[in-house]
Tab-separated table of C-alpha atoms and ligand atoms in Angstrom:
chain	number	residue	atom	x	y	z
A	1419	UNK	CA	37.255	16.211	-10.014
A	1420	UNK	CA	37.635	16.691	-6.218
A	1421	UNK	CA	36.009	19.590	-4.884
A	1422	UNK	CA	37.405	20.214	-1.085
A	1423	UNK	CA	37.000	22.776	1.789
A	1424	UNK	CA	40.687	22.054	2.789
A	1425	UNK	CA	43.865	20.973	1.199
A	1426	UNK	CA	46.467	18.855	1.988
A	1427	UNK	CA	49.425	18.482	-0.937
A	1428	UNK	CA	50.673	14.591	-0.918
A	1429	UNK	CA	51.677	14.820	-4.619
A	1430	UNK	CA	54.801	13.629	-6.576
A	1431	UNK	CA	53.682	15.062	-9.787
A	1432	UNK	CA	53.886	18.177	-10.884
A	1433	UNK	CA	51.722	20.576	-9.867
A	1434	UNK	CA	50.135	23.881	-11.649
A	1435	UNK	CA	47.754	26.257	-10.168
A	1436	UNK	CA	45.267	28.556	-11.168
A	1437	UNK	CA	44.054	30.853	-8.323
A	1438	UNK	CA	40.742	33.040	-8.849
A	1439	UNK	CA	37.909	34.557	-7.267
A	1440	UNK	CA	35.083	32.914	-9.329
A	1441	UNK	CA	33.024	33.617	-11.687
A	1442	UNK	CA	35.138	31.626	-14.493
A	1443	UNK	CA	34.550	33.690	-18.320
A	1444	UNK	CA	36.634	32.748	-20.900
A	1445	UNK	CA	39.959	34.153	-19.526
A	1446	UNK	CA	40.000	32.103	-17.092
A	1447	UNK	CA	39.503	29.387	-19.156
A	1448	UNK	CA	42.807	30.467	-20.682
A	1449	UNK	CA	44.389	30.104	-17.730
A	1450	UNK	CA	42.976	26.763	-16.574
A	1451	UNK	CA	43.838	24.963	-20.227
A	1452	UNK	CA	47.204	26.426	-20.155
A	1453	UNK	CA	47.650	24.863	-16.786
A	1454	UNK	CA	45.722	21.395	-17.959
A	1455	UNK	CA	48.397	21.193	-20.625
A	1456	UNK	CA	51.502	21.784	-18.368
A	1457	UNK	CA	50.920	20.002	-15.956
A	1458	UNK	CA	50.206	16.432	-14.175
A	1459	UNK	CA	47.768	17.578	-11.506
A	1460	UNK	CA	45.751	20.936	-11.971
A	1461	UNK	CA	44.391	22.753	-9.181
A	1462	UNK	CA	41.712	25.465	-9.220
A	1463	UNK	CA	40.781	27.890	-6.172
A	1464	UNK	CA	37.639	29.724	-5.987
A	1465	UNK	CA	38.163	32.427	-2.767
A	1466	UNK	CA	36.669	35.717	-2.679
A	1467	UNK	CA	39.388	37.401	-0.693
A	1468	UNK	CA	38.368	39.485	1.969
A	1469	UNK	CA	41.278	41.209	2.359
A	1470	UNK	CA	41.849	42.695	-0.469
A	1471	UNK	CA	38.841	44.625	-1.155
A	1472	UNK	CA	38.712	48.149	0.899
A	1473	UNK	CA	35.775	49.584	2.621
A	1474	UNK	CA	32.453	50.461	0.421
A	1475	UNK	CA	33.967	48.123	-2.156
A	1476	UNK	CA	31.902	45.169	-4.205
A	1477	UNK	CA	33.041	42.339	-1.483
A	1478	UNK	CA	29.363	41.349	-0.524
A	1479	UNK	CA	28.142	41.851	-4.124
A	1480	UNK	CA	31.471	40.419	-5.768
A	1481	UNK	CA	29.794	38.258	-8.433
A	1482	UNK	CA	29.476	34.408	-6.924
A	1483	UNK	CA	28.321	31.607	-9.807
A	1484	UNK	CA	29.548	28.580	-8.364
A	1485	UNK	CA	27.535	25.915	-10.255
A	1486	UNK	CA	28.325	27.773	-13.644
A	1487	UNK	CA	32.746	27.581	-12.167
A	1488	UNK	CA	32.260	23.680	-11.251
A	1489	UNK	CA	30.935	22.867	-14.602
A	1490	UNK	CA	33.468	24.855	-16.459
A	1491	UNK	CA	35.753	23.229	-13.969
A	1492	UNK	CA	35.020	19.643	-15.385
A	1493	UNK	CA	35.047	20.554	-18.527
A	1494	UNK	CA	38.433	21.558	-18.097
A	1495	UNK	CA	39.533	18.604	-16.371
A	1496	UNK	CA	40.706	20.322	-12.963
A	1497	UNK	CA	41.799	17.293	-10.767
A	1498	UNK	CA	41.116	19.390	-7.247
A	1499	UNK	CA	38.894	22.567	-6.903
A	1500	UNK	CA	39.894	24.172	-3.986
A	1501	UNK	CA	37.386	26.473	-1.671
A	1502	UNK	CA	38.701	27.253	1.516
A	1503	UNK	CA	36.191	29.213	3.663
A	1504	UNK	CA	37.736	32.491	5.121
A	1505	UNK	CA	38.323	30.749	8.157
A	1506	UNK	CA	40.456	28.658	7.307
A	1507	UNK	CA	42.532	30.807	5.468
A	1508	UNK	CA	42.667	33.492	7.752
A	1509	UNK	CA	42.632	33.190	11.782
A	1510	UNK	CA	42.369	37.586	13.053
A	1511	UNK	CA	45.500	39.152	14.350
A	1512	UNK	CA	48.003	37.643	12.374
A	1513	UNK	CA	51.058	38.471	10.198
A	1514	UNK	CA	50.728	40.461	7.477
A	1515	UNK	CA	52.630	41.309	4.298
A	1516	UNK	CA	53.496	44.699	2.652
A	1517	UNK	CA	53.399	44.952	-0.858
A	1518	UNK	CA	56.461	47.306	-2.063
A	1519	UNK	CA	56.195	50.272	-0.875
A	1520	UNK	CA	56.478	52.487	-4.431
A	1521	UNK	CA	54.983	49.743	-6.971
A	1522	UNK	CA	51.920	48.371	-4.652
A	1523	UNK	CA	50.839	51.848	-3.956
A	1524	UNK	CA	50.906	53.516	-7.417
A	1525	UNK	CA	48.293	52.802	-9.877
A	1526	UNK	CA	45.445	49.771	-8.603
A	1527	UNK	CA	47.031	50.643	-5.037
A	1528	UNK	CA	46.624	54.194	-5.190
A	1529	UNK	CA	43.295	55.006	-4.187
A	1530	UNK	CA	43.287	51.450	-2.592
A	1531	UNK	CA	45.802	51.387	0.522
A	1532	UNK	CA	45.782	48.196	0.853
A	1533	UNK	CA	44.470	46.574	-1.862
A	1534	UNK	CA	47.700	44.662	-2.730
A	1535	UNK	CA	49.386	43.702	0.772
A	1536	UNK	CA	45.286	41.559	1.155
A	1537	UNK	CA	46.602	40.421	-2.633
A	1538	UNK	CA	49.597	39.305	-2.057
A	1539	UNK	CA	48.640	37.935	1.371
A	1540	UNK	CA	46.195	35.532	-0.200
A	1541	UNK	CA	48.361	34.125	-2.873
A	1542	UNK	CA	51.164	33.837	-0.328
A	1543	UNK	CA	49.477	31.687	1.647
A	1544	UNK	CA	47.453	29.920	-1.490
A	1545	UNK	CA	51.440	28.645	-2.920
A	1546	UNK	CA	52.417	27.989	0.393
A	1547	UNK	CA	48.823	25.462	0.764
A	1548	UNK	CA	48.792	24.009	-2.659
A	1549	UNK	CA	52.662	24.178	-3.414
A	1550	UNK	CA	52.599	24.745	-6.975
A	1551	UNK	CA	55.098	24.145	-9.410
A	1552	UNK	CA	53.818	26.635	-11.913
A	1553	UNK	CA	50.923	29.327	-11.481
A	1554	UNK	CA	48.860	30.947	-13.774
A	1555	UNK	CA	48.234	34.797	-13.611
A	1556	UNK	CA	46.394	36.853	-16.509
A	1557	UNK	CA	48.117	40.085	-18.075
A	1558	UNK	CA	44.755	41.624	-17.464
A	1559	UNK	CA	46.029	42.225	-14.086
A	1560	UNK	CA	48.778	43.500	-15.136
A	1561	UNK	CA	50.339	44.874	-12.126
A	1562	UNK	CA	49.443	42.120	-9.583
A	1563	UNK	CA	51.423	39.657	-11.938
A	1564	UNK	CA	54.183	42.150	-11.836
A	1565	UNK	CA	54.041	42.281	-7.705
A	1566	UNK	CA	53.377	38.447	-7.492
A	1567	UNK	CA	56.620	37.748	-10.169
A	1568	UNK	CA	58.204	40.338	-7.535
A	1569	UNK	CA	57.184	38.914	-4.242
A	1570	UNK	CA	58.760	35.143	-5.562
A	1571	UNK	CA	61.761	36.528	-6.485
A	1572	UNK	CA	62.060	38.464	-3.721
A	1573	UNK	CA	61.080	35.694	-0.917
A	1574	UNK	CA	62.814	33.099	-2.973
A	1575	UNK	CA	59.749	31.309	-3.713
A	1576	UNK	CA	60.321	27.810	-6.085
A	1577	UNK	CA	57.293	28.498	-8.108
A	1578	UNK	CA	57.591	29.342	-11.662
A	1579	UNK	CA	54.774	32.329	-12.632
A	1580	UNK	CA	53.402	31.874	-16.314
A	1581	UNK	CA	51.660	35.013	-17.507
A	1582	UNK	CA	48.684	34.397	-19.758
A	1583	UNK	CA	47.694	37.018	-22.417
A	1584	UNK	CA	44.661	38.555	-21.718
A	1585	UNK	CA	41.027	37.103	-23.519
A	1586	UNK	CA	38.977	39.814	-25.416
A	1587	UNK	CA	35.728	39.874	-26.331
A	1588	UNK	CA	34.251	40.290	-29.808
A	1589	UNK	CA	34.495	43.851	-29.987
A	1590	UNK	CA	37.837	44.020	-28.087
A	1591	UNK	CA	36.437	44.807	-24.174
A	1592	UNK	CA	38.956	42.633	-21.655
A	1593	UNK	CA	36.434	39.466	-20.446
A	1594	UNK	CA	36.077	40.655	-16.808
A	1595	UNK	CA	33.976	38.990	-13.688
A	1596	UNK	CA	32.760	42.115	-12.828
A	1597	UNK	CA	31.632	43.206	-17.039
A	1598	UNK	CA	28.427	41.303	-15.697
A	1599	UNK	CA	27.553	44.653	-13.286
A	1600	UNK	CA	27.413	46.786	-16.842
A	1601	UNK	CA	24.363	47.519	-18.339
A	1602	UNK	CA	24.223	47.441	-22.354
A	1603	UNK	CA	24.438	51.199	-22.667
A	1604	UNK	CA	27.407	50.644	-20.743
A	1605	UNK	CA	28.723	47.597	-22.148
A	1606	UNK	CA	28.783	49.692	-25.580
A	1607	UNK	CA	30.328	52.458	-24.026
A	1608	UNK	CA	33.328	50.302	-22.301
A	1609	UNK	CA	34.424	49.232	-25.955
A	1610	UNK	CA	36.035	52.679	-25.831
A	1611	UNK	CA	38.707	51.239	-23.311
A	1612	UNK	CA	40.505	48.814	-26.040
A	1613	UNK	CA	39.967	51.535	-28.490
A	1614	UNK	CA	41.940	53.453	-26.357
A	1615	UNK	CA	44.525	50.997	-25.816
A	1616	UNK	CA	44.992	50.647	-29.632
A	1617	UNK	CA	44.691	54.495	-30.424
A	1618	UNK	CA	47.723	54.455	-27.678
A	1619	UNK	CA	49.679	51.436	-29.588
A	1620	UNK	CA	49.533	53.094	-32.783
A	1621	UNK	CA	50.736	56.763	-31.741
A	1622	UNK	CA	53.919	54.991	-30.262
A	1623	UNK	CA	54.916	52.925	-32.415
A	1624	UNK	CA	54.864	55.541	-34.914
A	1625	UNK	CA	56.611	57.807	-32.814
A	1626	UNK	CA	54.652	60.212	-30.769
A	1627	UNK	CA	55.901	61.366	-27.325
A	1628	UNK	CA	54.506	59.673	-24.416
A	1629	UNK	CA	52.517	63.084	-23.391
A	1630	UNK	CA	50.404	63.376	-27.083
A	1631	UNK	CA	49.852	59.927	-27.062
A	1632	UNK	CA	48.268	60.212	-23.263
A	1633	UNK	CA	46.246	63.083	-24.477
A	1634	UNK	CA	45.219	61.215	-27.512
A	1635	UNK	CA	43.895	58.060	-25.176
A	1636	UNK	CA	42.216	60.501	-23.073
A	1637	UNK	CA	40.387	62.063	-25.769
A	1638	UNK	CA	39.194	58.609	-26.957
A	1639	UNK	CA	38.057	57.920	-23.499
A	1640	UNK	CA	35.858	60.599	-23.145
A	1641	UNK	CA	32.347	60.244	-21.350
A	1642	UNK	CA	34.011	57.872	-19.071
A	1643	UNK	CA	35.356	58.335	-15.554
A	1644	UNK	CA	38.925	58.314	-15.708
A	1645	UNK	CA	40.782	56.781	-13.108
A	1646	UNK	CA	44.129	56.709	-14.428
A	1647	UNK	CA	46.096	56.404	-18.170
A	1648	UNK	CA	49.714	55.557	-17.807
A	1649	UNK	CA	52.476	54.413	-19.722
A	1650	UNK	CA	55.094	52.687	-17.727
A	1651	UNK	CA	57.875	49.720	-18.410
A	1652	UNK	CA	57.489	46.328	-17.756
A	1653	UNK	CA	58.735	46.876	-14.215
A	1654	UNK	CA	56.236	49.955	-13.714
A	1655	UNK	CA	58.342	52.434	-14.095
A	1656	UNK	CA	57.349	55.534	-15.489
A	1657	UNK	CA	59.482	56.066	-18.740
A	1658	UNK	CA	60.764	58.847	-20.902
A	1659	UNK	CA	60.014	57.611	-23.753
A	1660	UNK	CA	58.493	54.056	-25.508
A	1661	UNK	CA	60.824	51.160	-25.415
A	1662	UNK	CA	59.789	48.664	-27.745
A	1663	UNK	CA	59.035	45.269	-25.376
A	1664	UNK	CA	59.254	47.524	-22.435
A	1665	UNK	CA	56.325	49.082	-22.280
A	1666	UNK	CA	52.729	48.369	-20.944
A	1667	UNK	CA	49.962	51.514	-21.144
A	1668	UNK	CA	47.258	51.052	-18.239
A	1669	UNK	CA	43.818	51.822	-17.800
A	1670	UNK	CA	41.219	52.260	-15.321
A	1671	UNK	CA	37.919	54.171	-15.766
A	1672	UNK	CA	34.989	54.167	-14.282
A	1673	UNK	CA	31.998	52.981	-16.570
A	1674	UNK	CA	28.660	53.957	-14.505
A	1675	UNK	CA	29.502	52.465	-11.016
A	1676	UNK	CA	31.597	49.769	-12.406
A	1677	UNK	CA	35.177	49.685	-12.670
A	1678	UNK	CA	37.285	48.320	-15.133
A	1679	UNK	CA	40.821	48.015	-15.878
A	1680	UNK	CA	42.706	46.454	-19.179
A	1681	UNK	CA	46.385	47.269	-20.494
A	1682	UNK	CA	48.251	46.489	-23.360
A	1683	UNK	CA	51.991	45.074	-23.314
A	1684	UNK	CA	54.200	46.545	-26.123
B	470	LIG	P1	40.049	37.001	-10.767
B	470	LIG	O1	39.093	35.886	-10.616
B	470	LIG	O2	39.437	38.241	-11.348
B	470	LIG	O3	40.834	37.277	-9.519
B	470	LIG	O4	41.108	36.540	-11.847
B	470	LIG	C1	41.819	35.348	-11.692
B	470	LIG	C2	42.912	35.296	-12.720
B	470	LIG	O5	42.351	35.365	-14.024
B	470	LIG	C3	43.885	36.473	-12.605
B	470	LIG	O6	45.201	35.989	-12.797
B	470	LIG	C4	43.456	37.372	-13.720
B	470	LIG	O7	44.483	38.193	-14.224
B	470	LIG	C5	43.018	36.361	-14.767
B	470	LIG	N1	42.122	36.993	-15.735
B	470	LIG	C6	40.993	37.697	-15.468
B	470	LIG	N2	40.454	38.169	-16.613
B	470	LIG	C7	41.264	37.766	-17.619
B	470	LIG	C8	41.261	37.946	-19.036
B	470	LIG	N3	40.313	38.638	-19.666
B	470	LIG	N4	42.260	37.380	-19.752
B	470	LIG	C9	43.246	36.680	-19.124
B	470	LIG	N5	43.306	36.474	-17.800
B	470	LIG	C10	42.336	37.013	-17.054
């Protein structure tokens, strides 16, 4: 495996990419075989994007385990691990990109102006460095996979985005960098999130209204810090009623100061 500060793509074969912030669990494992098996060369990036995390946000304390990422790395068989420094990537006053301005501010980009234009920014650049031919996004973020999938359509990008479904735990709790901040009271007490998720699956399928089956979910969340429960299509918008294979139900709470999000696609 090459592990390099900068990038320069020479390659004939085919390329797929697997872009994260560290801190490798088992989902992005996922990602990284799926990748292994489609592809000739397999490239990894490891950047802790500045940009997309807002003032009094976990930037500085953002998890960073890089020994632990190169060995998974190997493991894997990555051919390049890539780990630009921010200077590279970024050089001040510069252009910038908007995320759309309804689905990059609702939800995640709500209370986080922002948050997806530093997103999108990133992985913008990222393609346009490693030229992908396929890249690998988890369902786990459900709505940046929805804005990235809309940013290459939309710039006429020739990359092909594979979504990955997202890893669980044993008990159910989305595998998440940032599950390392919880203490094991609050571990214990996140398992209410996929319990949510489930209580949610089961009162639409069976043909509760979107509003009962909210209320339900927020009952089975209680003792947490809600940030948001929402049922929405595939597309993120909000819906009228459940459409089988068009519907996603999101989640963020707040468990102590940690926050986590996980969704479930129906
Ligand atoms: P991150 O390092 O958190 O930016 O995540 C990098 C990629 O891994 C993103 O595409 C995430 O959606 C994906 N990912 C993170 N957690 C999971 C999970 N539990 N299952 C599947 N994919 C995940």
């Amino acid at each position: 495996m090459k592990i390099v500060k900068e990038f320069e793509n020479l390659e004939s074969r085919s390329i797929g990419f697997v872009p994260t912030m560290g801190a490798l669990h088992d989902g992005h494992r996922e990602l990284l075989k799926r990748g292994r098996a489609e592809n000739e060369l397999l490239v990894l990036s490891i950047f802790v994007n500045p940009t997309q995390f807002l003032e009094g946000e976990d930037f500085s304390k953002y998890p960073r385990t890089l020994e632990e990422d190169i060995k998974i790395a190997k493991e894997i068989g990555v051919d390049i691990l890539f780990l630009p420094d921010v200077e590279t990537l970024y050089s001040g006053d510069e252009v910038s990109i908007l995320a759309p301005k309804i689905r990059g501010f609702i939800l995640e980009g709500k209370g986080r102006v922002g948050h997806f234009n530093g997103v999108l920014q990133v992985v913008l650049k990222l393609f346009n460095i490693v030229k992908p031919h396929k890249a690998y996004f988890g369902k786990k973020d459900a709505q940046q996979l929805i804005l990235i999938e809309s940013m290459v359509k939309n710039l006429f990008l020739d990359i092909e985005i594979v979504p990955v479904d997202i890893v669980r735990d044993f008990d159910g709790v989305a595998l998440s960098s940032r599950n390392r901040y919880l203490s094991k009271e609050e571990r214990k007490l996140a398992i209410k999130i996929p319990k949510a998720l489930t209580t949610g699956e089961t009162l639409l399928k069976s043909g509760n209204s979107l509003q009962s089956t909210k209320r339900a979910m927020l009952s089975a969340l209680e003792d947490l810090e809600i940030g948001y429960v929402e049922i929405r299509d595939r597309n993120l918008n909000l819906l009228q009623k459940f459409e089988k294979e068009n519907t996603i139900i999101l989640i963020a709470v707040k468990v102590g100061k940690t926050r986590l999000i996980d969704n479930i696609w129906l």
